[in-house]
Amino acid sequence: MVRFMHRFTFYLQPRPPYNFDLTVHKPAGWPLFTPAEVFDEGALWTALHIDGQLTCLKLSSEGTIERPLVQAKVFLREKPSPDRKEAVRQALSCKLNITQDLGAFYYRARRDPILRHTVDNLYGMHDTDPESLFANATLALLFRTAPFQRNKEMIEYLTNNFGELAGFCGKKVRVWPTPEKIASLDVADLEKCGLGYRAKYIQQLAVALASDSPSFEDLRQLPQNEARRRLLSLPGIGNYSADLINPHKGFPIDTWSAEVFGKLFFGHGRRDVRETIDDIRAEGLRRWGDYAWMAFLYIVHDLEGLSRELGISIATE
DNA sequence: GCGTCCAGGTCTACC
DNA sequence: GGTAGACCTGGACGC
């Protein structure tokens, strides 16, 4: 285990409303940067690669939802230059989406029979960016045709065996493996852990992203369709995954979310789920247009709340 | 105990 | 261009 020293602290002032807890520790359990991060009593210990360097963070809230202030303590191997400090600040500002304006989405959501409940339940939750394009794409691959428990096991295997372990601030956090690390492995090394047929795709994806490929931030600068085209050119990435990991965001409907949104839109879930995916995606885009991704995000993180408010069971295991 | 089905898609061979 | 079937694996289910 590599130990990291506290090097500097800075503060971010997100655009309100900004609920720190809901933003960095999403209710459905989606990690911010790595599945091995620690969230305890309003603080998050996490780690990610910024410009190729492992960067450990303790994030906490020093403000409120309406007057937000985020404290970031940064732990690094070596003393950072001023440019390096600024790069960390810029990266975190972007990934925590501190400039996101929720106003227009909330205005529309409060007039929507479904969303008006969930924007109250998750008031101030911002969207966030992933650790990296590789991390996001790998998750999309691992979620394929496997039950939740198996997804969890595959994710734990990848991080525990191939992610670097960082010790800082009294915590141990294992970071998501880099594409360079996975690209250096044999497919057999990945197959051993029960990744099955996904192992081949993950290794090919790592090779593609370790060499010449755009970053998540690069894709954001491209037009939506061009970003989508670039994602579809990656091995193992199809329509659903491209919608899920595209920085421009779509309305990513798979068989699981089709069941959820099928119940919300049409009052049924299990009826020919695979056949209704296109219809459900079209209905979501028709209802919510440019805000479809935010609607998706709020709903999947508020299944229990919505089930209670709407008097139907949309929560799944 | 055993066989079958299915799970948060994608690729590819075949027509 | 469209589509059926294969793909790892393990738990749930019916018998």
Tab-separated table of C-alpha atoms (C1' of nucleotides) in Angstrom:
chain	number	residue	atom	x	y	z
A	1	MET	CA	0.000	0.000	0.000
A	2	VAL	CA	1.247	3.440	-0.923
A	3	ARG	CA	0.799	6.165	1.679
A	4	PHE	CA	-0.176	9.648	0.609
A	5	MET	CA	0.559	12.886	2.487
A	6	HIS	CA	-1.811	15.808	2.986
A	7	ARG	CA	-0.523	18.447	0.580
A	8	PHE	CA	-3.155	21.174	0.404
A	9	THR	CA	-6.778	22.129	1.054
A	10	PHE	CA	-9.147	24.178	-1.052
A	11	TYR	CA	-12.826	25.105	-1.070
A	12	LEU	CA	-15.476	25.020	-3.781
A	13	GLN	CA	-18.663	27.066	-3.833
A	14	PRO	CA	-21.227	25.105	-5.878
A	15	ARG	CA	-24.255	26.739	-7.416
A	16	PRO	CA	-27.202	26.243	-5.047
A	17	PRO	CA	-29.191	24.229	-4.404
A	18	TYR	CA	-26.381	21.716	-3.841
A	19	ASN	CA	-26.936	18.767	-1.530
A	20	PHE	CA	-23.415	17.523	-0.842
A	21	ASP	CA	-24.421	14.173	0.670
A	22	LEU	CA	-26.820	13.217	-2.149
A	23	THR	CA	-24.388	14.403	-4.832
A	24	VAL	CA	-21.263	12.503	-3.707
A	25	HIS	CA	-23.108	9.518	-2.200
A	26	LYS	CA	-26.054	8.759	-4.448
A	27	PRO	CA	-29.007	6.952	-2.800
A	28	ALA	CA	-28.914	3.982	-5.206
A	29	GLY	CA	-25.313	3.307	-4.210
A	30	TRP	CA	-23.507	4.563	-7.288
A	31	PRO	CA	-19.955	5.443	-6.204
A	32	LEU	CA	-18.494	8.849	-7.053
A	33	PHE	CA	-15.074	7.665	-8.292
A	34	THR	CA	-14.420	4.138	-6.987
A	35	PRO	CA	-16.594	1.409	-5.419
A	36	ALA	CA	-14.068	1.174	-2.567
A	37	GLU	CA	-14.479	4.777	-1.388
A	38	VAL	CA	-15.640	5.473	2.174
A	39	PHE	CA	-18.599	7.691	3.097
A	40	ASP	CA	-19.020	8.336	6.789
A	41	GLU	CA	-20.818	11.071	8.733
A	42	GLY	CA	-21.012	13.518	5.855
A	43	ALA	CA	-17.457	13.071	4.567
A	44	LEU	CA	-16.162	11.103	1.584
A	45	TRP	CA	-12.705	9.541	1.341
A	46	THR	CA	-12.069	8.708	-2.291
A	47	ALA	CA	-9.358	8.531	-4.944
A	48	LEU	CA	-9.046	8.997	-8.682
A	49	HIS	CA	-6.497	9.571	-11.409
A	50	ILE	CA	-6.104	13.194	-12.494
A	51	ASP	CA	-3.802	13.687	-15.486
A	52	GLY	CA	-2.500	10.178	-14.872
A	53	GLN	CA	-1.561	10.789	-11.232
A	54	LEU	CA	-3.307	9.077	-8.351
A	55	THR	CA	-5.014	11.747	-6.265
A	56	CYS	CA	-6.616	11.031	-2.897
A	57	LEU	CA	-9.347	13.243	-1.495
A	58	LYS	CA	-11.292	13.839	1.666
A	59	LEU	CA	-14.414	15.794	0.718
A	60	SER	CA	-16.811	17.295	3.222
A	61	SER	CA	-19.492	19.947	3.400
A	62	GLU	CA	-18.883	23.157	5.288
A	63	GLY	CA	-22.132	24.758	4.166
A	64	THR	CA	-25.812	24.090	3.562
A	65	ILE	CA	-27.929	23.174	0.543
A	66	GLU	CA	-28.730	26.836	-0.134
A	67	ARG	CA	-25.278	28.173	0.854
A	68	PRO	CA	-23.041	25.279	-0.183
A	69	LEU	CA	-19.327	25.124	0.542
A	70	VAL	CA	-17.264	21.998	-0.128
A	71	GLN	CA	-13.931	21.443	1.565
A	72	ALA	CA	-11.423	19.307	-0.363
A	73	LYS	CA	-8.331	17.983	1.377
A	74	VAL	CA	-5.865	16.644	-1.178
A	75	PHE	CA	-3.367	13.846	-0.482
A	76	LEU	CA	-0.550	13.178	-2.961
A	77	ARG	CA	2.709	11.253	-3.156
A	78	GLU	CA	4.761	14.345	-3.876
A	79	LYS	CA	4.559	18.044	-3.158
A	80	PRO	CA	2.462	19.598	-5.967
A	81	SER	CA	3.397	22.516	-8.187
A	82	PRO	CA	0.951	25.461	-8.468
A	83	ASP	CA	-0.134	24.127	-11.872
A	84	ARG	CA	-0.796	20.726	-10.376
A	85	LYS	CA	-2.902	22.252	-7.608
A	86	GLU	CA	-4.937	24.165	-10.163
A	87	ALA	CA	-5.409	21.017	-12.261
A	88	VAL	CA	-6.840	19.183	-9.247
A	89	ARG	CA	-9.167	22.088	-8.459
A	90	GLN	CA	-10.379	22.283	-12.062
A	91	ALA	CA	-10.897	18.534	-12.346
A	92	LEU	CA	-12.872	18.327	-9.118
A	93	SER	CA	-14.995	21.380	-9.977
A	94	CYS	CA	-15.934	19.698	-13.222
A	95	LYS	CA	-16.545	16.227	-11.790
A	96	LEU	CA	-18.671	17.546	-8.915
A	97	ASN	CA	-20.618	19.622	-11.442
A	98	ILE	CA	-20.583	22.673	-9.185
A	99	THR	CA	-21.800	25.040	-11.913
A	100	GLN	CA	-24.827	22.944	-12.899
A	101	ASP	CA	-28.025	25.030	-12.859
A	102	LEU	CA	-30.896	22.880	-11.612
A	103	GLY	CA	-33.408	25.727	-11.926
A	104	ALA	CA	-34.808	24.993	-15.377
A	105	PHE	CA	-35.045	21.262	-14.668
A	106	TYR	CA	-36.801	21.879	-11.362
A	107	TYR	CA	-39.224	24.358	-12.957
A	108	ARG	CA	-40.299	21.747	-15.474
A	109	ALA	CA	-40.160	18.849	-13.005
A	110	ARG	CA	-42.542	20.533	-10.572
A	111	ARG	CA	-45.193	20.488	-13.312
A	112	ASP	CA	-44.628	16.799	-14.096
A	113	PRO	CA	-46.804	14.208	-12.309
A	114	ILE	CA	-43.833	11.878	-11.718
A	115	LEU	CA	-40.883	14.207	-11.241
A	116	ARG	CA	-42.607	16.646	-8.870
A	117	HIS	CA	-42.236	14.054	-6.103
A	118	THR	CA	-38.644	13.095	-6.705
A	119	VAL	CA	-37.213	16.610	-6.977
A	120	ASP	CA	-38.504	17.231	-3.469
A	121	ASN	CA	-37.146	13.944	-2.172
A	122	LEU	CA	-33.682	14.528	-3.709
A	123	TYR	CA	-33.610	18.327	-3.602
A	124	GLY	CA	-30.163	19.656	-4.478
A	125	MET	CA	-28.704	16.439	-5.941
A	126	HIS	CA	-26.356	17.260	-8.829
A	127	ASP	CA	-25.168	14.983	-11.591
A	128	THR	CA	-21.447	14.081	-11.409
A	129	ASP	CA	-18.751	12.909	-13.816
A	130	PRO	CA	-17.123	9.476	-13.476
A	131	GLU	CA	-13.518	8.701	-12.514
A	132	SER	CA	-12.715	8.246	-16.183
A	133	LEU	CA	-14.180	7.119	-19.467
A	134	PHE	CA	-12.582	3.715	-18.896
A	135	ALA	CA	-14.208	3.334	-15.476
A	136	ASN	CA	-17.621	4.255	-16.829
A	137	ALA	CA	-17.345	2.028	-19.892
A	138	THR	CA	-16.104	-0.900	-17.808
A	139	LEU	CA	-19.075	-0.597	-15.473
A	140	ALA	CA	-21.413	-0.661	-18.465
A	141	LEU	CA	-19.731	-3.869	-19.633
A	142	LEU	CA	-19.873	-5.511	-16.206
A	143	PHE	CA	-23.577	-4.778	-15.787
A	144	ARG	CA	-24.334	-6.859	-18.850
A	145	THR	CA	-26.571	-9.927	-18.492
A	146	ALA	CA	-25.791	-10.608	-14.878
A	147	PRO	CA	-27.753	-10.222	-11.628
A	148	PHE	CA	-26.862	-7.458	-9.170
A	149	GLN	CA	-24.931	-9.704	-6.796
A	150	ARG	CA	-22.716	-10.942	-9.591
A	151	ASN	CA	-22.166	-7.378	-10.851
A	152	LYS	CA	-20.986	-6.465	-7.382
A	153	GLU	CA	-18.622	-9.438	-7.210
A	154	MET	CA	-17.069	-8.653	-10.598
A	155	ILE	CA	-16.553	-5.001	-9.651
A	156	GLU	CA	-14.949	-5.982	-6.341
A	157	TYR	CA	-12.668	-8.441	-8.078
A	158	LEU	CA	-11.459	-5.867	-10.593
A	159	THR	CA	-10.748	-3.174	-8.000
A	160	ASN	CA	-9.297	-5.532	-5.367
A	161	ASN	CA	-6.916	-7.236	-7.779
A	162	PHE	CA	-5.942	-4.539	-10.227
A	163	GLY	CA	-6.673	-1.199	-8.545
A	164	GLU	CA	-3.943	0.535	-6.563
A	165	LEU	CA	-4.436	0.689	-2.779
A	166	ALA	CA	-3.911	4.152	-1.304
A	167	GLY	CA	-3.576	4.908	2.397
A	168	PHE	CA	-4.341	8.421	3.596
A	169	CYS	CA	-5.996	10.231	6.463
A	170	GLY	CA	-6.431	6.979	8.389
A	171	LYS	CA	-8.391	5.338	5.543
A	172	LYS	CA	-7.534	2.797	2.862
A	173	VAL	CA	-9.110	3.298	-0.549
A	174	ARG	CA	-8.624	1.139	-3.596
A	175	VAL	CA	-8.868	3.133	-6.802
A	176	TRP	CA	-10.433	1.983	-10.062
A	177	PRO	CA	-7.788	0.228	-12.212
A	178	THR	CA	-6.269	2.169	-15.076
A	179	PRO	CA	-6.675	1.072	-18.709
A	180	GLU	CA	-2.869	0.754	-18.857
A	181	LYS	CA	-2.969	-1.806	-16.042
A	182	ILE	CA	-5.788	-3.882	-17.570
A	183	ALA	CA	-4.232	-3.639	-21.043
A	184	SER	CA	-1.047	-5.200	-19.666
A	185	LEU	CA	-2.925	-8.312	-18.509
A	186	ASP	CA	-3.796	-11.474	-20.380
A	187	VAL	CA	-7.488	-12.079	-20.989
A	188	ALA	CA	-7.053	-15.281	-18.973
A	189	ASP	CA	-6.166	-13.183	-15.891
A	190	LEU	CA	-9.560	-11.494	-16.151
A	191	GLU	CA	-11.465	-14.640	-17.023
A	192	LYS	CA	-10.261	-16.278	-13.801
A	193	CYS	CA	-12.342	-13.863	-11.754
A	194	GLY	CA	-15.637	-14.848	-13.301
A	195	LEU	CA	-15.916	-12.002	-15.780
A	196	GLY	CA	-16.793	-14.623	-18.370
A	197	TYR	CA	-17.183	-13.421	-21.925
A	198	ARG	CA	-16.882	-9.813	-20.661
A	199	ALA	CA	-13.167	-10.320	-19.986
A	200	LYS	CA	-12.300	-10.155	-23.674
A	201	TYR	CA	-14.222	-6.906	-24.167
A	202	ILE	CA	-12.777	-5.254	-21.069
A	203	GLN	CA	-9.237	-6.094	-22.142
A	204	GLN	CA	-9.878	-4.822	-25.679
A	205	LEU	CA	-11.478	-1.686	-24.253
A	206	ALA	CA	-8.444	-1.091	-22.030
A	207	VAL	CA	-6.079	-1.459	-24.975
A	208	ALA	CA	-8.155	1.007	-26.999
A	209	LEU	CA	-8.369	3.577	-24.197
A	210	ALA	CA	-4.763	3.173	-23.043
A	211	SER	CA	-3.419	4.167	-26.446
A	212	ASP	CA	-5.146	6.767	-28.552
A	213	SER	CA	-8.575	7.703	-27.320
A	214	PRO	CA	-10.504	10.746	-26.104
A	215	SER	CA	-11.018	11.400	-22.395
A	216	PHE	CA	-14.451	11.924	-20.872
A	217	GLU	CA	-13.778	15.665	-20.933
A	218	ASP	CA	-12.702	15.515	-24.604
A	219	LEU	CA	-15.980	13.831	-25.538
A	220	ARG	CA	-17.909	16.611	-23.816
A	221	GLN	CA	-16.347	19.123	-26.184
A	222	LEU	CA	-17.535	17.168	-29.236
A	223	PRO	CA	-21.054	17.433	-30.716
A	224	GLN	CA	-23.388	14.851	-29.190
A	225	ASN	CA	-23.595	12.639	-32.258
A	226	GLU	CA	-19.837	12.732	-32.811
A	227	ALA	CA	-19.232	11.758	-29.170
A	228	ARG	CA	-21.703	8.920	-29.591
A	229	ARG	CA	-20.017	7.792	-32.795
A	230	ARG	CA	-16.633	7.705	-31.052
A	231	LEU	CA	-18.083	5.653	-28.190
A	232	LEU	CA	-19.738	3.167	-30.562
A	233	SER	CA	-16.342	2.573	-32.176
A	234	LEU	CA	-15.020	1.180	-28.874
A	235	PRO	CA	-15.072	-2.617	-28.430
A	236	GLY	CA	-18.098	-3.897	-26.539
A	237	ILE	CA	-19.914	-0.560	-26.551
A	238	GLY	CA	-23.332	-0.592	-28.200
A	239	ASN	CA	-26.332	1.728	-28.247
A	240	TYR	CA	-27.277	1.329	-24.601
A	241	SER	CA	-23.755	1.728	-23.221
A	242	ALA	CA	-23.062	4.683	-25.507
A	243	ASP	CA	-26.148	6.458	-24.140
A	244	LEU	CA	-25.164	5.615	-20.576
A	245	ILE	CA	-21.561	6.847	-20.708
A	246	ASN	CA	-21.884	9.707	-23.196
A	247	PRO	CA	-21.094	13.015	-21.396
A	248	HIS	CA	-23.979	14.570	-23.369
A	249	LYS	CA	-26.255	11.936	-21.832
A	250	GLY	CA	-29.211	10.253	-23.434
A	251	PHE	CA	-32.067	8.248	-21.972
A	252	PRO	CA	-30.364	4.862	-21.455
A	253	ILE	CA	-32.999	2.160	-21.269
A	254	ASP	CA	-32.049	-1.465	-20.685
A	255	THR	CA	-34.197	-4.351	-19.479
A	256	TRP	CA	-33.920	-3.244	-15.847
A	257	SER	CA	-34.804	0.417	-16.400
A	258	ALA	CA	-37.439	-0.635	-18.947
A	259	GLU	CA	-39.241	-2.412	-16.126
A	260	VAL	CA	-39.086	0.693	-13.921
A	261	PHE	CA	-40.147	3.178	-16.593
A	262	GLY	CA	-42.667	0.755	-18.079
A	263	LYS	CA	-44.524	0.846	-14.756
A	264	LEU	CA	-44.250	4.632	-14.527
A	265	PHE	CA	-45.339	5.344	-18.108
A	266	PHE	CA	-47.744	2.545	-18.925
A	267	GLY	CA	-48.557	0.868	-15.621
A	268	HIS	CA	-46.838	-2.410	-16.447
A	269	GLY	CA	-43.266	-3.637	-16.246
A	270	ARG	CA	-42.667	-7.226	-17.073
A	271	ARG	CA	-44.656	-7.391	-20.287
A	272	ASP	CA	-42.205	-8.120	-23.124
A	273	VAL	CA	-39.622	-5.833	-21.586
A	274	ARG	CA	-37.025	-6.259	-24.332
A	275	GLU	CA	-39.570	-5.485	-27.020
A	276	THR	CA	-40.686	-2.273	-25.321
A	277	ILE	CA	-37.248	-0.710	-24.793
A	278	ASP	CA	-37.470	1.466	-27.907
A	279	ASP	CA	-41.007	2.604	-27.019
A	280	ILE	CA	-39.997	3.501	-23.468
A	281	ARG	CA	-36.920	5.411	-24.616
A	282	ALA	CA	-39.054	7.351	-27.099
A	283	GLU	CA	-41.667	8.118	-24.431
A	284	GLY	CA	-39.005	9.376	-21.996
A	285	LEU	CA	-37.505	11.672	-24.623
A	286	ARG	CA	-40.986	12.869	-25.632
A	287	ARG	CA	-41.934	13.717	-22.055
A	288	TRP	CA	-38.693	15.256	-20.862
A	289	GLY	CA	-36.657	16.198	-23.952
A	290	ASP	CA	-33.381	17.889	-22.976
A	291	TYR	CA	-33.974	16.994	-19.325
A	292	ALA	CA	-34.460	13.262	-19.957
A	293	TRP	CA	-31.113	12.339	-18.393
A	294	MET	CA	-31.781	14.349	-15.222
A	295	ALA	CA	-35.236	12.799	-15.018
A	296	PHE	CA	-33.652	9.350	-15.384
A	297	LEU	CA	-31.049	10.150	-12.717
A	298	TYR	CA	-33.569	11.433	-10.173
A	299	ILE	CA	-35.983	8.548	-10.709
A	300	VAL	CA	-33.471	5.690	-10.446
A	301	HIS	CA	-32.144	7.179	-7.213
A	302	ASP	CA	-35.593	7.584	-5.717
A	303	LEU	CA	-37.385	4.320	-6.449
A	304	GLU	CA	-38.536	3.782	-2.876
A	305	GLY	CA	-39.674	7.373	-2.472
A	306	LEU	CA	-41.571	7.317	-5.746
A	307	SER	CA	-43.170	3.980	-4.928
A	308	ARG	CA	-44.441	5.527	-1.702
A	309	GLU	CA	-45.610	8.782	-3.268
A	310	LEU	CA	-47.289	7.223	-6.311
A	311	GLY	CA	-48.708	4.211	-4.501
A	312	ILE	CA	-47.133	1.704	-6.916
A	313	SER	CA	-44.210	-0.675	-6.561
A	314	ILE	CA	-41.374	0.377	-8.873
A	315	ALA	CA	-38.518	-0.502	-6.510
A	316	THR	CA	-36.600	-3.533	-7.757
A	317	GLU	CA	-33.878	-5.667	-6.175
B	1	DG	C1'	-29.956	-33.802	-7.270
B	2	DC	C1'	-30.590	-32.311	-11.940
B	3	DG	C1'	-31.994	-29.586	-15.881
B	4	DT	C1'	-33.544	-25.222	-17.427
B	5	DC	C1'	-34.084	-20.398	-17.352
B	6	DC	C1'	-32.603	-15.872	-16.716
B	7	DA	C1'	-29.909	-11.682	-15.701
B	8	DG	C1'	-29.112	-3.775	-16.000
B	9	DG	C1'	-26.168	-6.002	-24.144
B	10	DT	C1'	-23.249	-6.759	-27.824
B	11	DC	C1'	-21.259	-9.116	-31.535
B	12	DT	C1'	-21.387	-11.924	-35.496
B	13	DA	C1'	-22.737	-15.273	-38.771
B	14	DC	C1'	-26.260	-16.009	-41.688
B	15	DC	C1'	-30.118	-14.991	-44.563
C	1	DG	C1'	-30.077	-4.408	-43.694
C	2	DG	C1'	-32.252	-7.343	-40.296
C	3	DT	C1'	-32.062	-10.856	-36.833
C	4	DA	C1'	-31.377	-15.221	-34.220
C	5	DG	C1'	-28.151	-17.228	-31.399
C	6	DA	C1'	-24.023	-17.327	-28.681
C	7	DC	C1'	-21.672	-15.592	-24.897
C	8	DC	C1'	-19.555	-16.782	-18.767
C	9	DT	C1'	-21.590	-17.744	-14.624
C	10	DG	C1'	-24.386	-18.835	-10.750
C	11	DG	C1'	-28.758	-18.459	-8.325
C	12	DA	C1'	-33.724	-19.519	-8.558
C	13	DC	C1'	-37.053	-22.562	-9.728
C	14	DG	C1'	-39.639	-26.758	-11.006
C	15	DC	C1'	-39.593	-31.550	-11.073
